[in-house]
Tab-separated table of C-alpha atoms in Angstrom:
chain	number	residue	atom	x	y	z
S	1	MET	CA	-0.084	0.036	-0.021
S	2	ARG	CA	1.083	3.505	-0.836
S	3	GLN	CA	2.922	5.404	2.169
S	4	HIS	CA	0.880	8.226	3.264
S	5	LEU	CA	2.694	11.083	2.079
S	6	ASN	CA	1.738	14.835	2.835
S	7	THR	CA	1.043	17.897	0.498
S	8	LEU	CA	2.523	20.974	0.946
S	9	PHE	CA	0.139	24.006	0.763
S	10	VAL	CA	1.522	27.410	0.172
S	11	THR	CA	-0.846	30.011	0.611
S	12	THR	CA	1.234	33.247	1.389
S	13	GLU	CA	1.371	35.800	-1.660
S	14	GLY	CA	4.876	36.415	-2.865
S	15	ALA	CA	6.198	33.367	-1.271
S	16	TRP	CA	9.114	31.500	-3.040
S	17	LEU	CA	10.131	28.092	-2.758
S	18	ARG	CA	13.470	26.733	-3.675
S	19	LYS	CA	15.769	23.505	-3.113
S	20	ASP	CA	18.130	23.111	-0.430
S	21	GLY	CA	19.969	19.754	-0.838
S	22	ALA	CA	17.101	17.484	-0.598
S	23	ASN	CA	14.815	19.732	1.193
S	24	MET	CA	12.241	22.247	0.022
S	25	VAL	CA	12.601	25.784	1.541
S	26	VAL	CA	9.806	28.317	1.764
S	27	GLU	CA	10.829	32.039	1.898
S	28	VAL	CA	8.814	35.129	2.078
S	29	GLU	CA	10.339	38.586	1.454
S	30	GLY	CA	13.786	36.976	1.590
S	31	GLN	CA	13.559	35.329	4.952
S	32	GLU	CA	13.060	31.464	5.211
S	33	ARG	CA	9.247	30.600	6.896
S	34	GLY	CA	9.477	26.689	6.596
S	35	ARG	CA	11.665	23.695	5.568
S	36	VAL	CA	10.589	20.196	4.831
S	37	PRO	CA	12.268	17.058	3.537
S	38	ALA	CA	11.106	16.383	-0.058
S	39	HIS	CA	10.880	12.476	0.614
S	40	MET	CA	7.812	13.299	2.966
S	41	MET	CA	6.150	15.163	0.332
S	42	GLY	CA	3.893	13.626	-2.103
S	43	GLY	CA	2.522	17.049	-3.510
S	44	VAL	CA	2.668	20.725	-3.622
S	45	VAL	CA	0.102	22.990	-4.042
S	46	CYS	CA	0.476	26.865	-4.689
S	47	PHE	CA	-2.118	29.180	-4.151
S	48	GLY	CA	-1.941	32.661	-5.859
S	49	ARG	CA	1.272	34.400	-6.554
S	50	VAL	CA	3.704	31.856	-5.640
S	51	GLY	CA	6.947	31.164	-7.319
S	52	MET	CA	9.210	28.354	-7.321
S	53	SER	CA	12.901	27.881	-8.504
S	54	PRO	CA	13.757	25.797	-11.789
S	55	ALA	CA	15.718	23.541	-9.642
S	56	LEU	CA	12.978	22.638	-7.298
S	57	MET	CA	10.617	22.280	-10.073
S	58	GLY	CA	12.990	19.957	-11.797
S	59	PHE	CA	13.685	17.893	-8.548
S	60	CYS	CA	10.052	17.552	-7.989
S	61	ALA	CA	9.378	16.340	-11.328
S	62	GLU	CA	12.242	13.664	-11.003
S	63	GLN	CA	11.101	12.626	-7.298
S	64	GLY	CA	7.450	12.070	-8.759
S	65	ILE	CA	6.217	15.079	-6.649
S	66	GLY	CA	3.609	16.668	-8.167
S	67	VAL	CA	3.190	20.350	-8.333
S	68	SER	CA	-0.349	22.077	-8.934
S	69	PHE	CA	-0.590	25.997	-9.186
S	70	LEU	CA	-4.039	27.318	-8.513
S	71	THR	CA	-5.754	30.944	-8.213
S	72	GLU	CA	-5.809	32.321	-4.521
S	73	HIS	CA	-9.241	31.070	-4.387
S	74	GLY	CA	-8.707	27.392	-5.447
S	75	ARG	CA	-9.219	27.423	-9.308
S	76	PHE	CA	-6.969	25.057	-11.282
S	77	VAL	CA	-4.297	27.105	-13.146
S	78	ALA	CA	-1.542	24.396	-13.975
S	79	ARG	CA	0.187	21.307	-13.055
S	80	VAL	CA	3.785	20.075	-13.278
S	81	GLU	CA	4.586	16.654	-13.383
S	82	GLY	CA	7.587	14.234	-14.299
S	83	ALA	CA	7.657	11.343	-16.679
S	84	GLN	CA	4.424	9.426	-16.703
S	85	SER	CA	4.704	6.436	-14.430
S	86	GLY	CA	2.828	3.003	-14.663
S	87	ASN	CA	2.325	0.448	-17.349
S	88	VAL	CA	1.111	1.597	-21.165
S	89	LEU	CA	-0.829	-1.795	-21.359
S	90	LEU	CA	-2.793	-0.276	-18.233
S	91	ARG	CA	-3.804	2.879	-20.218
S	92	ARG	CA	-4.565	1.283	-23.235
S	93	ARG	CA	-7.203	-0.930	-21.345
S	94	GLN	CA	-8.333	2.637	-19.768
S	95	TYR	CA	-8.786	3.979	-23.300
S	96	ARG	CA	-10.457	1.049	-24.805
S	97	GLN	CA	-13.018	0.985	-21.827
S	98	ALA	CA	-13.596	4.615	-21.894
S	99	ASP	CA	-14.503	4.189	-25.881
S	100	ASP	CA	-17.022	1.121	-24.754
S	101	PRO	CA	-20.429	2.708	-23.853
S	102	ALA	CA	-21.352	-0.378	-21.876
S	103	ALA	CA	-18.103	-0.196	-19.967
S	104	SER	CA	-18.148	3.263	-19.201
S	105	ALA	CA	-21.837	2.730	-18.040
S	106	ARG	CA	-20.464	0.157	-15.426
S	107	ILE	CA	-17.625	2.070	-14.033
S	108	GLY	CA	-19.517	5.492	-14.106
S	109	GLY	CA	-22.570	4.113	-12.786
S	110	ALA	CA	-20.791	2.588	-9.636
S	111	MET	CA	-18.895	5.785	-9.179
S	112	ALA	CA	-22.374	7.573	-9.314
S	113	ALA	CA	-23.956	5.171	-6.942
S	114	GLY	CA	-20.903	5.570	-4.408
S	115	LYS	CA	-21.575	9.663	-4.860
S	116	LEU	CA	-25.230	9.337	-4.239
S	117	ALA	CA	-24.740	6.670	-1.428
S	118	ASN	CA	-22.256	8.932	0.343
S	119	GLN	CA	-24.644	12.043	-0.013
S	120	ARG	CA	-27.227	9.897	1.569
S	121	ALA	CA	-25.115	9.192	4.193
S	122	VAL	CA	-24.216	12.588	4.891
S	123	LEU	CA	-28.247	13.356	5.426
S	124	ARG	CA	-28.675	10.382	7.487
S	125	ARG	CA	-26.111	11.266	9.833
S	126	ALA	CA	-27.119	14.699	10.244
S	127	LEU	CA	-30.857	13.241	11.087
S	128	ARG	CA	-29.351	10.894	13.653
S	129	ASP	CA	-27.026	13.453	15.502
S	130	HIS	CA	-29.253	16.630	15.140
S	131	GLY	CA	-32.610	15.625	14.033
S	132	ASP	CA	-34.215	16.211	17.589
S	133	GLY	CA	-33.065	19.890	17.473
S	134	LEU	CA	-34.732	20.885	13.893
S	135	ALA	CA	-38.032	21.856	12.955
S	136	PRO	CA	-40.359	18.997	11.751
S	137	ASP	CA	-40.261	20.644	8.146
S	138	ARG	CA	-36.805	19.986	8.012
S	139	VAL	CA	-36.655	16.522	9.197
S	140	ALA	CA	-39.248	15.729	6.735
S	141	ALA	CA	-37.370	17.528	3.980
S	142	LEU	CA	-33.801	15.653	4.812
S	143	ASP	CA	-35.798	12.605	5.166
S	144	ASP	CA	-37.537	12.828	1.858
S	145	ALA	CA	-34.077	13.703	0.212
S	146	GLN	CA	-32.167	10.566	1.632
S	147	ARG	CA	-34.740	8.582	0.200
S	148	ARG	CA	-34.571	10.012	-3.154
S	149	LEU	CA	-30.780	9.525	-2.847
S	150	GLY	CA	-30.925	5.916	-1.707
S	151	ASP	CA	-33.353	5.180	-4.789
S	152	ALA	CA	-30.798	7.089	-7.188
S	153	ALA	CA	-27.898	5.180	-5.772
S	154	ARG	CA	-29.652	1.730	-6.639
S	155	HIS	CA	-30.503	2.432	-10.110
S	156	ALA	CA	-27.292	4.094	-10.920
S	157	ALA	CA	-25.476	0.969	-9.926
S	158	GLU	CA	-27.792	-1.029	-12.158
S	159	ALA	CA	-28.212	1.302	-14.805
S	160	ASP	CA	-26.648	0.176	-18.407
S	161	ASP	CA	-26.430	3.556	-20.165
S	162	LEU	CA	-24.444	6.375	-19.250
S	163	ASP	CA	-27.126	9.157	-20.172
S	164	ARG	CA	-29.204	7.366	-17.604
S	165	VAL	CA	-26.436	7.428	-14.990
S	166	ARG	CA	-25.606	10.873	-15.473
S	167	GLY	CA	-29.539	11.843	-15.152
S	168	LEU	CA	-29.885	9.930	-11.713
S	169	GLU	CA	-26.753	11.934	-10.638
S	170	GLY	CA	-28.382	15.227	-11.469
S	171	GLU	CA	-31.475	14.147	-9.877
S	172	GLY	CA	-29.159	13.326	-6.766
S	173	ALA	CA	-27.618	16.433	-6.667
S	174	ASN	CA	-30.925	18.367	-6.986
S	175	ALA	CA	-32.255	16.454	-4.053
S	176	TYR	CA	-28.866	16.507	-2.094
S	177	PHE	CA	-28.102	20.281	-2.481
S	178	GLY	CA	-32.001	21.206	-2.090
S	179	VAL	CA	-31.763	20.599	1.607
S	180	PHE	CA	-27.919	21.362	2.246
S	181	ASN	CA	-29.160	25.018	3.840
S	182	HIS	CA	-30.816	22.389	6.470
S	183	LEU	CA	-27.239	21.014	7.626
S	184	ILE	CA	-25.795	24.230	8.560
S	185	ARG	CA	-27.025	25.034	12.303
S	186	SER	CA	-25.241	28.306	12.262
S	187	ALA	CA	-27.505	31.387	12.872
S	188	ASP	CA	-25.023	33.657	10.928
S	189	PRO	CA	-26.599	34.929	7.880
S	190	GLY	CA	-23.830	35.490	6.295
S	191	LEU	CA	-23.451	31.571	5.971
S	192	ALA	CA	-26.901	30.913	4.335
S	193	PHE	CA	-26.717	28.727	1.403
S	194	ARG	CA	-28.933	29.528	-1.664
S	195	GLY	CA	-28.477	26.600	-3.990
S	196	ARG	CA	-25.304	25.449	-5.696
S	197	SER	CA	-23.421	27.900	-7.526
S	198	ARG	CA	-19.751	27.322	-9.049
S	199	ARG	CA	-18.636	29.693	-11.484
S	200	PRO	CA	-18.666	31.758	-9.504
S	201	PRO	CA	-19.764	30.736	-6.225
S	202	LEU	CA	-22.595	33.104	-4.970
S	203	ASP	CA	-22.482	32.488	-1.090
S	204	ALA	CA	-20.107	31.622	1.723
S	205	PRO	CA	-21.032	27.661	1.786
S	206	ASN	CA	-20.570	27.420	-2.185
S	207	ALA	CA	-17.096	29.459	-1.787
S	208	LEU	CA	-16.006	27.209	0.693
S	209	LEU	CA	-17.313	23.822	-1.133
S	210	SER	CA	-15.425	24.963	-4.347
S	211	PHE	CA	-12.258	25.648	-2.607
S	212	LEU	CA	-12.185	22.193	-0.855
S	213	TYR	CA	-13.150	20.367	-3.981
S	214	ALA	CA	-10.290	22.076	-5.890
S	215	ILE	CA	-8.003	20.590	-3.020
S	216	LEU	CA	-9.735	17.145	-3.360
S	217	GLY	CA	-9.178	17.471	-7.292
S	218	HIS	CA	-5.547	17.473	-6.793
S	219	ASP	CA	-5.315	14.711	-4.556
S	220	CYS	CA	-7.278	12.318	-7.293
S	221	ARG	CA	-5.327	13.353	-9.877
S	222	ALA	CA	-2.111	12.499	-8.067
S	223	ALA	CA	-3.605	9.138	-6.937
S	224	LEU	CA	-4.228	8.314	-10.544
S	225	GLU	CA	-1.031	9.426	-11.723
S	226	VAL	CA	0.692	7.217	-9.451
S	227	VAL	CA	-0.955	4.019	-10.317
S	228	GLY	CA	-0.320	4.987	-14.027
S	229	LEU	CA	-4.043	5.855	-15.170
S	230	ASP	CA	-4.520	8.846	-17.164
S	231	PRO	CA	-6.155	11.389	-15.298
S	232	GLN	CA	-7.953	13.211	-18.300
S	233	VAL	CA	-9.704	10.426	-19.689
S	234	GLY	CA	-12.815	9.483	-17.471
S	235	PHE	CA	-15.986	7.618	-17.894
S	236	LEU	CA	-18.696	9.517	-16.072
S	237	HIS	CA	-17.387	12.825	-17.226
S	238	ARG	CA	-17.326	13.428	-20.874
S	239	ASP	CA	-14.170	14.137	-22.654
S	240	ARG	CA	-13.190	17.770	-22.922
S	241	PRO	CA	-9.624	19.694	-23.587
S	242	GLY	CA	-7.860	20.736	-20.355
S	243	ARG	CA	-10.388	18.868	-17.955
S	244	ALA	CA	-9.077	15.822	-16.023
S	245	GLY	CA	-12.170	13.622	-16.658
S	246	LEU	CA	-11.033	10.486	-14.572
S	247	ALA	CA	-9.702	12.859	-11.557
S	248	LEU	CA	-13.695	14.188	-11.432
S	249	ASP	CA	-14.708	10.761	-11.699
S	250	LEU	CA	-13.018	9.718	-8.584
S	251	MET	CA	-13.744	12.623	-6.752
S	252	GLU	CA	-17.418	12.060	-7.274
S	253	GLU	CA	-17.706	9.431	-4.212
S	254	LEU	CA	-15.078	11.311	-2.175
S	255	ARG	CA	-16.627	14.399	-2.398
S	256	PRO	CA	-19.376	14.000	0.776
S	257	LEU	CA	-16.638	12.397	2.953
S	258	LEU	CA	-13.614	14.635	2.484
S	259	ALA	CA	-15.243	17.895	1.227
S	260	ASP	CA	-19.032	18.205	2.457
S	261	ARG	CA	-18.625	16.831	5.766
S	262	VAL	CA	-15.178	19.201	6.242
S	263	ALA	CA	-16.979	22.288	5.107
S	264	LEU	CA	-19.980	21.728	7.395
S	265	SER	CA	-17.963	21.086	10.430
S	266	LEU	CA	-16.000	24.387	9.849
S	267	LEU	CA	-19.206	26.221	9.622
S	268	ASN	CA	-21.263	24.514	12.293
S	269	ARG	CA	-18.439	24.623	14.775
S	270	GLY	CA	-17.878	28.189	14.231
S	271	GLN	CA	-14.414	27.969	13.029
S	272	LEU	CA	-15.383	30.090	10.287
S	273	THR	CA	-18.213	32.898	10.140
S	274	GLY	CA	-19.418	35.168	7.386
S	275	ARG	CA	-16.440	37.653	8.124
S	276	ASP	CA	-14.113	35.000	6.737
S	277	PHE	CA	-15.667	35.293	3.397
S	278	GLU	CA	-15.475	38.568	0.992
S	279	GLN	CA	-17.692	39.666	-2.022
S	280	HIS	CA	-16.326	40.621	-5.320
S	281	GLU	CA	-17.571	42.243	-8.504
S	282	GLY	CA	-19.904	40.273	-10.377
S	283	GLY	CA	-21.545	38.646	-6.953
S	284	ALA	CA	-18.575	36.268	-6.501
S	285	VAL	CA	-18.054	35.458	-2.930
S	286	LEU	CA	-14.475	33.788	-1.862
S	287	LEU	CA	-12.655	32.710	1.147
S	288	ARG	CA	-10.200	35.595	2.568
S	289	GLU	CA	-6.619	34.297	2.886
S	290	ASP	CA	-6.457	33.491	6.786
S	291	ALA	CA	-9.840	31.557	6.194
S	292	ARG	CA	-8.073	29.343	3.397
S	293	LYS	CA	-5.488	28.567	5.938
S	294	THR	CA	-8.344	27.322	8.290
S	295	VAL	CA	-9.820	25.250	5.806
S	296	LEU	CA	-6.712	23.572	4.666
S	297	THR	CA	-5.762	22.849	8.385
S	298	ALA	CA	-8.999	21.413	8.995
S	299	TYR	CA	-8.793	19.108	5.666
S	300	GLN	CA	-5.326	17.797	6.582
S	301	ASP	CA	-6.727	16.824	9.846
S	302	ARG	CA	-9.538	15.215	8.163
S	303	LYS	CA	-7.226	12.744	6.118
S	304	ARG	CA	-5.472	11.722	9.067
S	305	GLU	CA	-8.544	10.277	10.779
S	306	ASP	CA	-8.855	6.421	10.583
S	307	LEU	CA	-11.732	4.616	9.152
S	308	THR	CA	-12.566	0.797	7.939
S	309	HIS	CA	-12.528	0.685	4.073
S	310	PRO	CA	-15.615	-1.184	3.238
S	311	PHE	CA	-14.246	-3.303	0.413
S	312	LEU	CA	-10.561	-4.086	1.896
S	313	GLU	CA	-12.266	-4.478	5.611
S	314	GLU	CA	-8.988	-2.987	6.771
S	315	LYS	CA	-8.362	0.458	8.830
S	316	VAL	CA	-6.809	3.271	6.638
S	317	THR	CA	-6.405	6.965	7.104
S	318	VAL	CA	-8.907	9.104	5.070
S	319	GLY	CA	-6.161	10.722	2.982
S	320	LEU	CA	-5.373	7.123	1.444
S	321	ILE	CA	-8.866	6.647	0.341
S	322	ALA	CA	-8.005	8.345	-3.154
S	323	HIS	CA	-5.057	6.187	-3.736
S	324	ILE	CA	-6.926	2.639	-3.135
S	325	GLN	CA	-9.923	3.557	-5.118
S	326	ALA	CA	-7.002	4.433	-8.036
S	327	ARG	CA	-5.445	0.944	-7.460
S	328	LEU	CA	-9.180	-0.857	-7.124
S	329	LEU	CA	-9.807	0.994	-10.727
S	330	ALA	CA	-6.822	-0.472	-12.044
S	331	ARG	CA	-7.143	-3.649	-10.893
S	332	HIS	CA	-10.615	-3.783	-12.499
S	333	LEU	CA	-9.636	-2.378	-15.784
S	334	ARG	CA	-6.744	-4.991	-15.875
S	335	GLY	CA	-9.217	-7.747	-15.307
S	336	ASP	CA	-8.291	-8.533	-11.724
S	337	LEU	CA	-11.812	-7.498	-10.142
S	338	ASP	CA	-15.269	-8.041	-12.046
S	339	ARG	CA	-16.367	-4.533	-11.261
S	340	TYR	CA	-14.973	-1.578	-9.668
S	341	PRO	CA	-15.945	-1.356	-6.053
S	342	PRO	CA	-16.771	2.479	-5.290
S	343	PHE	CA	-16.025	3.825	-1.633
S	344	LEU	CA	-19.292	3.545	0.608
S	345	TRP	CA	-19.037	5.754	3.611
S	346	LYS	CA	-20.569	4.191	6.506
């Protein structure tokens, strides 16, 4: 099993990263602010105006450490990586399966079913842990949504048509985000959720979700590259230039666990308030710099938590799930597993 390596997040504007022997050094205004051994890093994510020396960039490529550059608010800009790892035969199988409508429906359906089931788990946990404190109409709405998600998950797992799978995923998203505001227990009016909005996010919860999804996307892409799969060619998401379709596929079943739950915890525990967000021209709502650091810390803490993987029946850290699922997908594509087993959170 892959060692659980860390990700270095650099969020300070004007920071400069350089190589010193086998170490990564972070400098701000010429002063060293941090130093980490490269062998402990699995990836580097730079937000906003952050620079990196060519020597460190080349070293990361040689060591298989992916470097991602995002805007200060989490939108993907570029990624630097070294020689592709993995077996060319595995990628040929991936491309053939992606071109096969029936095979794509089976794999995409499993991934969509995992996402829908895990969204249902988020709602069921809310009902179990906080249902007594919710108004009856909210309890009824959450219960109806979790039932709809359960039905959609079962149908997606059995669907033999990819358009049908996508339709079920869309129905599930409407049910889930239709009640997402009921999951936010904070009375802060600046944290109200007004429906899913992405480009740009139009309220604080959407800004938080989009930021977390960007980080999760980096982790999923890195996991696929380590296994040797092509992150660009997916099954559930259609091919589009510049879009990492398979990384988005893998993200789907992990969003509820690694992003949505982190976002809800930050909001409900008062770690973030309306003052941690700022509104820009055009209505975009974005995280402030200090708030981004709070979110990244919570995300990393979440990745260190333990759970039992439902397929392997072994205890693993949450941060390893993307790598485990990537390996299970590779095993399915090679023919070692009859079906791809999605991650189902319990």
